[in-house]
mmCIF file of C-alpha atoms in Angstrom:
data_model
loop_
_atom_site.group_PDB
_atom_site.id
_atom_site.type_symbol
_atom_site.label_atom_id
_atom_site.label_comp_id
_atom_site.label_asym_id
_atom_site.label_seq_id
_atom_site.Cartn_x
_atom_site.Cartn_y
_atom_site.Cartn_z
ATOM 1 C CA MET A 1 0.000 0.000 0.000
ATOM 2 C CA ARG A 2 1.605 3.274 -1.062
ATOM 3 C CA PRO A 3 2.233 6.141 1.383
ATOM 4 C CA GLY A 4 -0.799 8.243 2.206
ATOM 5 C CA ILE A 5 -3.231 5.408 1.547
ATOM 6 C CA SER A 6 -5.036 3.717 4.430
ATOM 7 C CA GLY A 7 -7.845 1.937 2.621
ATOM 8 C CA GLY A 8 -10.357 4.756 2.714
ATOM 9 C CA GLY A 9 -11.217 4.939 6.419
ATOM 10 C CA ARG A 10 -14.824 5.821 7.316
ATOM 11 C CA PHE A 11 -15.524 6.936 3.780
ATOM 12 C CA GLY A 12 -13.907 4.041 1.965
ATOM 13 C CA GLU A 13 -16.927 3.627 -0.295
ATOM 14 C CA ASN A 14 -16.499 7.204 -1.473
ATOM 15 C CA TYR A 15 -12.788 6.658 -2.006
ATOM 16 C CA ARG A 16 -13.487 3.625 -4.157
ATOM 17 C CA LEU A 17 -15.391 5.915 -6.526
ATOM 18 C CA PHE A 18 -12.051 7.610 -7.130
ATOM 19 C CA VAL A 19 -10.028 4.458 -7.704
ATOM 20 C CA GLY A 20 -12.612 2.137 -9.214
ATOM 21 C CA ALA A 21 -15.408 4.063 -10.863
ATOM 22 C CA GLY A 22 -13.649 6.505 -13.096
ATOM 23 C CA LEU A 23 -13.129 9.587 -10.969
ATOM 24 C CA ALA A 24 -9.350 9.121 -10.880
ATOM 25 C CA GLU A 25 -7.153 10.662 -8.232
ATOM 26 C CA SER A 26 -7.068 13.918 -10.183
ATOM 27 C CA CYS A 27 -10.539 15.140 -11.043
ATOM 28 C CA CYS A 28 -12.956 18.020 -11.184
ATOM 29 C CA LEU A 29 -16.637 17.509 -10.296
ATOM 30 C CA THR A 30 -19.115 20.388 -10.414
ATOM 31 C CA TRP A 31 -22.699 20.358 -9.117
ATOM 32 C CA VAL A 32 -24.774 23.042 -10.870
ATOM 33 C CA GLY A 33 -28.221 24.115 -9.639
ATOM 34 C CA LEU A 34 -29.846 23.689 -13.041
ATOM 35 C CA ASP A 35 -31.709 20.780 -14.642
ATOM 36 C CA ASP A 36 -30.592 21.253 -18.281
ATOM 37 C CA PRO A 37 -27.269 19.591 -19.198
ATOM 38 C CA ASP A 38 -26.997 21.661 -22.376
ATOM 39 C CA GLU A 39 -27.218 24.912 -20.405
ATOM 40 C CA VAL A 40 -24.598 23.669 -17.978
ATOM 41 C CA ALA A 41 -22.312 22.733 -20.865
ATOM 42 C CA ARG A 42 -22.829 26.162 -22.422
ATOM 43 C CA ARG A 43 -21.700 27.810 -19.187
ATOM 44 C CA PHE A 44 -18.532 25.720 -19.325
ATOM 45 C CA GLY A 45 -17.904 26.815 -22.902
ATOM 46 C CA GLY A 46 -18.953 23.436 -24.287
ATOM 47 C CA ALA A 47 -19.790 23.029 -27.969
ATOM 48 C CA LEU A 48 -23.401 21.980 -28.535
ATOM 49 C CA ASP A 49 -22.779 20.833 -32.119
ATOM 50 C CA ASP A 50 -20.838 17.707 -31.134
ATOM 51 C CA VAL A 51 -22.752 16.019 -28.317
ATOM 52 C CA ARG A 52 -22.691 12.299 -27.611
ATOM 53 C CA GLU A 53 -24.913 10.212 -25.342
ATOM 54 C CA CYS A 54 -22.616 7.805 -23.515
ATOM 55 C CA THR A 55 -21.315 6.536 -20.186
ATOM 56 C CA ILE A 56 -18.317 8.146 -18.540
ATOM 57 C CA ALA A 57 -16.181 5.140 -19.471
ATOM 58 C CA GLU A 58 -17.156 5.534 -23.124
ATOM 59 C CA ALA A 59 -16.384 9.245 -22.993
ATOM 60 C CA ARG A 60 -12.967 8.538 -21.517
ATOM 61 C CA GLY A 61 -12.326 6.219 -24.449
ATOM 62 C CA GLU A 62 -12.349 9.253 -26.731
ATOM 63 C CA LEU A 63 -9.330 10.742 -24.958
ATOM 64 C CA PRO A 64 -5.742 9.772 -25.818
ATOM 65 C CA SER A 65 -4.001 7.385 -23.434
ATOM 66 C CA TYR A 66 -1.284 9.924 -22.670
ATOM 67 C CA PRO A 67 -2.907 13.304 -23.254
ATOM 68 C CA GLY A 68 -0.745 16.357 -23.736
ATOM 69 C CA HIS A 69 -1.587 20.008 -23.522
ATOM 70 C CA ASN A 70 -3.302 19.850 -26.905
ATOM 71 C CA ALA A 71 -5.676 17.032 -25.929
ATOM 72 C CA PRO A 72 -9.366 17.892 -26.347
ATOM 73 C CA HIS A 73 -11.003 19.143 -23.193
ATOM 74 C CA MET A 74 -14.112 17.163 -22.318
ATOM 75 C CA ILE A 75 -16.962 17.430 -19.852
ATOM 76 C CA VAL A 76 -19.624 14.825 -19.153
ATOM 77 C CA CYS A 77 -22.914 16.190 -17.786
ATOM 78 C CA GLY A 78 -25.597 14.121 -16.081
ATOM 79 C CA ARG A 79 -28.542 14.763 -13.799
ATOM 80 C CA ALA A 80 -28.211 13.932 -10.112
ATOM 81 C CA GLY A 81 -31.122 14.820 -7.869
ATOM 82 C CA ASP A 82 -32.265 18.329 -8.720
ATOM 83 C CA ARG A 83 -28.902 19.357 -10.185
ATOM 84 C CA VAL A 84 -26.660 18.616 -13.115
ATOM 85 C CA VAL A 85 -23.204 17.273 -12.298
ATOM 86 C CA ALA A 86 -20.387 17.989 -14.722
ATOM 87 C CA MET A 87 -17.407 15.661 -14.600
ATOM 88 C CA GLU A 88 -14.129 16.620 -16.253
ATOM 89 C CA PRO A 89 -11.971 13.541 -16.834
ATOM 90 C CA LEU A 90 -8.960 15.819 -17.361
ATOM 91 C CA GLY A 91 -9.743 19.334 -16.355
ATOM 92 C CA TRP A 92 -10.258 22.206 -14.021
ATOM 93 C CA HIS A 93 -12.846 24.473 -15.713
ATOM 94 C CA GLY A 94 -15.349 23.993 -12.893
ATOM 95 C CA LYS A 95 -12.796 25.349 -10.439
ATOM 96 C CA VAL A 96 -11.434 28.334 -12.360
ATOM 97 C CA GLN A 97 -14.693 29.354 -14.072
ATOM 98 C CA ILE A 98 -17.027 28.884 -11.136
ATOM 99 C CA GLU A 99 -18.062 32.556 -11.153
ATOM 100 C CA GLN A 100 -19.196 32.305 -14.785
ATOM 101 C CA ILE A 101 -20.940 28.978 -14.220
ATOM 102 C CA SER A 102 -22.840 30.310 -11.191
ATOM 103 C CA ALA A 103 -24.111 33.490 -12.888
ATOM 104 C CA ASP A 104 -27.756 34.586 -12.649
ATOM 105 C CA GLY A 105 -28.455 33.257 -9.173
ATOM 106 C CA VAL A 106 -27.301 29.662 -9.734
ATOM 107 C CA GLU A 107 -25.648 27.742 -6.882
ATOM 108 C CA VAL A 108 -22.521 25.784 -7.827
ATOM 109 C CA LEU A 109 -20.395 23.366 -5.819
ATOM 110 C CA ASN A 110 -17.017 22.327 -7.162
ATOM 111 C CA LEU A 111 -14.769 19.532 -5.910
ATOM 112 C CA PHE A 112 -11.232 19.602 -7.271
ATOM 113 C CA ALA A 113 -8.473 17.084 -6.606
ATOM 114 C CA ASN A 114 -5.025 17.347 -8.156
ATOM 115 C CA LEU A 115 -2.051 15.039 -8.420
ATOM 116 C CA ASN A 116 -0.223 16.996 -5.740
ATOM 117 C CA THR A 117 -2.628 15.628 -3.104
ATOM 118 C CA ARG A 118 -4.453 18.954 -2.762
ATOM 119 C CA LEU A 119 -8.230 18.970 -2.452
ATOM 120 C CA SER A 120 -10.677 21.843 -2.392
ATOM 121 C CA LEU A 121 -14.419 22.385 -2.342
ATOM 122 C CA ARG A 122 -15.871 25.692 -3.567
ATOM 123 C CA ARG A 123 -19.371 27.072 -3.187
ATOM 124 C CA ALA A 124 -20.475 29.949 -5.404
ATOM 125 C CA VAL A 125 -23.801 31.676 -5.984
ATOM 126 C CA ASP A 126 -24.682 34.367 -8.502
ATOM 127 C CA GLY A 127 -21.123 34.803 -9.770
ATOM 128 C CA ARG A 128 -19.595 35.106 -6.285
ATOM 129 C CA VAL A 129 -17.307 32.600 -4.588
ATOM 130 C CA LEU A 130 -18.696 32.429 -1.071
ATOM 131 C CA THR A 131 -16.586 29.709 0.563
ATOM 132 C CA VAL A 132 -13.552 27.577 -0.245
ATOM 133 C CA VAL A 133 -12.681 24.616 1.990
ATOM 134 C CA ASP A 134 -9.102 23.570 1.283
ATOM 135 C CA SER A 135 -7.274 20.451 2.434
ATOM 136 C CA GLY A 136 -4.430 22.686 3.594
ATOM 137 C CA GLY A 137 -6.509 23.256 6.715
ATOM 138 C CA PRO A 138 -8.887 25.838 8.182
ATOM 139 C CA ARG A 139 -6.315 28.604 7.755
ATOM 140 C CA SER A 140 -6.459 28.009 3.968
ATOM 141 C CA ALA A 141 -10.206 28.772 3.827
ATOM 142 C CA GLU A 142 -11.119 31.472 1.293
ATOM 143 C CA GLY A 143 -14.104 33.269 -0.229
ATOM 144 C CA GLU A 144 -16.386 36.099 0.832
ATOM 145 C CA ASP A 145 -17.464 34.081 3.879
ATOM 146 C CA PRO A 146 -14.612 31.589 4.317
ATOM 147 C CA HIS A 147 -16.062 29.841 7.356
ATOM 148 C CA ASP A 148 -19.692 29.630 6.242
ATOM 149 C CA LEU A 149 -19.481 25.852 5.875
ATOM 150 C CA ASP A 150 -17.744 25.201 9.201
ATOM 151 C CA ASP A 151 -20.925 23.771 10.733
ATOM 152 C CA HIS A 152 -20.894 21.068 8.025
ATOM 153 C CA LEU A 153 -17.299 19.996 8.612
ATOM 154 C CA GLY A 154 -17.847 18.285 11.959
ATOM 155 C CA ASP A 155 -15.256 15.574 12.470
ATOM 156 C CA LEU A 156 -14.733 14.881 8.768
ATOM 157 C CA PRO A 157 -11.092 13.848 8.137
ATOM 158 C CA LEU A 158 -10.529 16.658 5.624
ATOM 159 C CA PHE A 159 -7.066 17.795 6.656
ATOM 160 C CA PRO A 160 -3.647 16.331 7.441
ATOM 161 C CA PRO A 161 -2.463 14.252 9.200
ATOM 162 C CA HIS A 162 -5.285 12.070 7.827
ATOM 163 C CA PRO A 163 -4.087 10.054 4.803
ATOM 164 C CA TYR A 164 -4.896 11.449 1.389
ATOM 165 C CA ASP A 165 -7.418 8.754 0.487
ATOM 166 C CA GLU A 166 -9.396 9.445 3.651
ATOM 167 C CA ARG A 167 -9.402 13.141 2.791
ATOM 168 C CA GLN A 168 -10.653 12.324 -0.733
ATOM 169 C CA GLY A 169 -13.521 10.301 0.669
ATOM 170 C CA ALA A 170 -14.335 12.996 3.225
ATOM 171 C CA PHE A 171 -14.353 15.827 0.678
ATOM 172 C CA LEU A 172 -16.704 13.783 -1.488
ATOM 173 C CA GLU A 173 -18.926 13.199 1.545
ATOM 174 C CA LEU A 174 -19.024 16.959 2.187
ATOM 175 C CA ALA A 175 -20.033 17.566 -1.434
ATOM 176 C CA PHE A 176 -22.777 14.932 -1.222
ATOM 177 C CA THR A 177 -24.114 16.511 1.968
ATOM 178 C CA LEU A 178 -24.206 20.013 0.520
ATOM 179 C CA ALA A 179 -25.746 18.827 -2.761
ATOM 180 C CA GLY A 180 -28.367 16.732 -0.960
ATOM 181 C CA HIS A 181 -27.745 13.781 -3.278
ATOM 182 C CA ARG A 182 -25.205 10.961 -3.448
ATOM 183 C CA LEU A 183 -23.499 9.721 -6.580
ATOM 184 C CA ASP A 184 -22.986 5.970 -6.729
ATOM 185 C CA VAL A 185 -20.951 3.596 -8.835
ATOM 186 C CA ASN A 186 -23.765 3.246 -11.375
ATOM 187 C CA TRP A 187 -23.723 7.001 -12.045
ATOM 188 C CA PHE A 188 -20.090 6.669 -13.067
ATOM 189 C CA GLU A 189 -20.092 3.267 -14.768
ATOM 190 C CA THR A 190 -23.423 2.532 -16.424
ATOM 191 C CA THR A 191 -25.644 5.645 -16.501
ATOM 192 C CA VAL A 192 -25.822 7.394 -19.870
ATOM 193 C CA HIS A 193 -24.912 11.082 -19.751
ATOM 194 C CA ARG A 194 -24.072 13.761 -22.336
ATOM 195 C CA ARG A 195 -20.495 14.341 -23.484
ATOM 196 C CA TYR A 196 -19.347 17.767 -24.710
ATOM 197 C CA PHE A 197 -16.037 19.183 -25.891
ATOM 198 C CA VAL A 198 -14.941 22.537 -24.516
ATOM 199 C CA ARG A 199 -13.368 24.631 -27.246
ATOM 200 C CA ASN A 200 -11.782 27.386 -25.186
ATOM 201 C CA ARG A 201 -9.427 26.254 -22.453
ATOM 202 C CA PRO A 202 -9.066 28.695 -19.531
#
């Protein structure tokens, strides 16, 4: 077992979504308070003239095995509860364009994990980033109201010295709680969603 991995801890089922169901250890998931995948894709800069109905695994199959900087940028949008969730197999648009995505009174939650073992969860409404919870710890909190989500953190193992996989599972649990809906393995492996290519990379 490699360093920083404990088996997932209390939220091992969430962690297994990362390692077994297509999330990957580097990922960007964005919950958007809209019910139209095409509108969500438009806010990401997605092209609506090349849309494919497919599973996330099938969408991933359209990407090169070793993508470089010129690889196409893809998002996969699917409904989850009363929101649309956009998954970026290789991307970060949901993180860096959250103000644009949340325009016109829309609530957006973004979970970002990178290969440097950093995790963050952002909440934005109406083009404003309200709160950022960062795995660097409470002192790394950002946004207009950086501690607005503190009541939701409880004893979640979000920060070091908890192993990285436990933090992944805990950040996903926080996102599920705030969104009011859980994603399961079927959402990632067998449910048909809509795939879009984003033409303009941020």
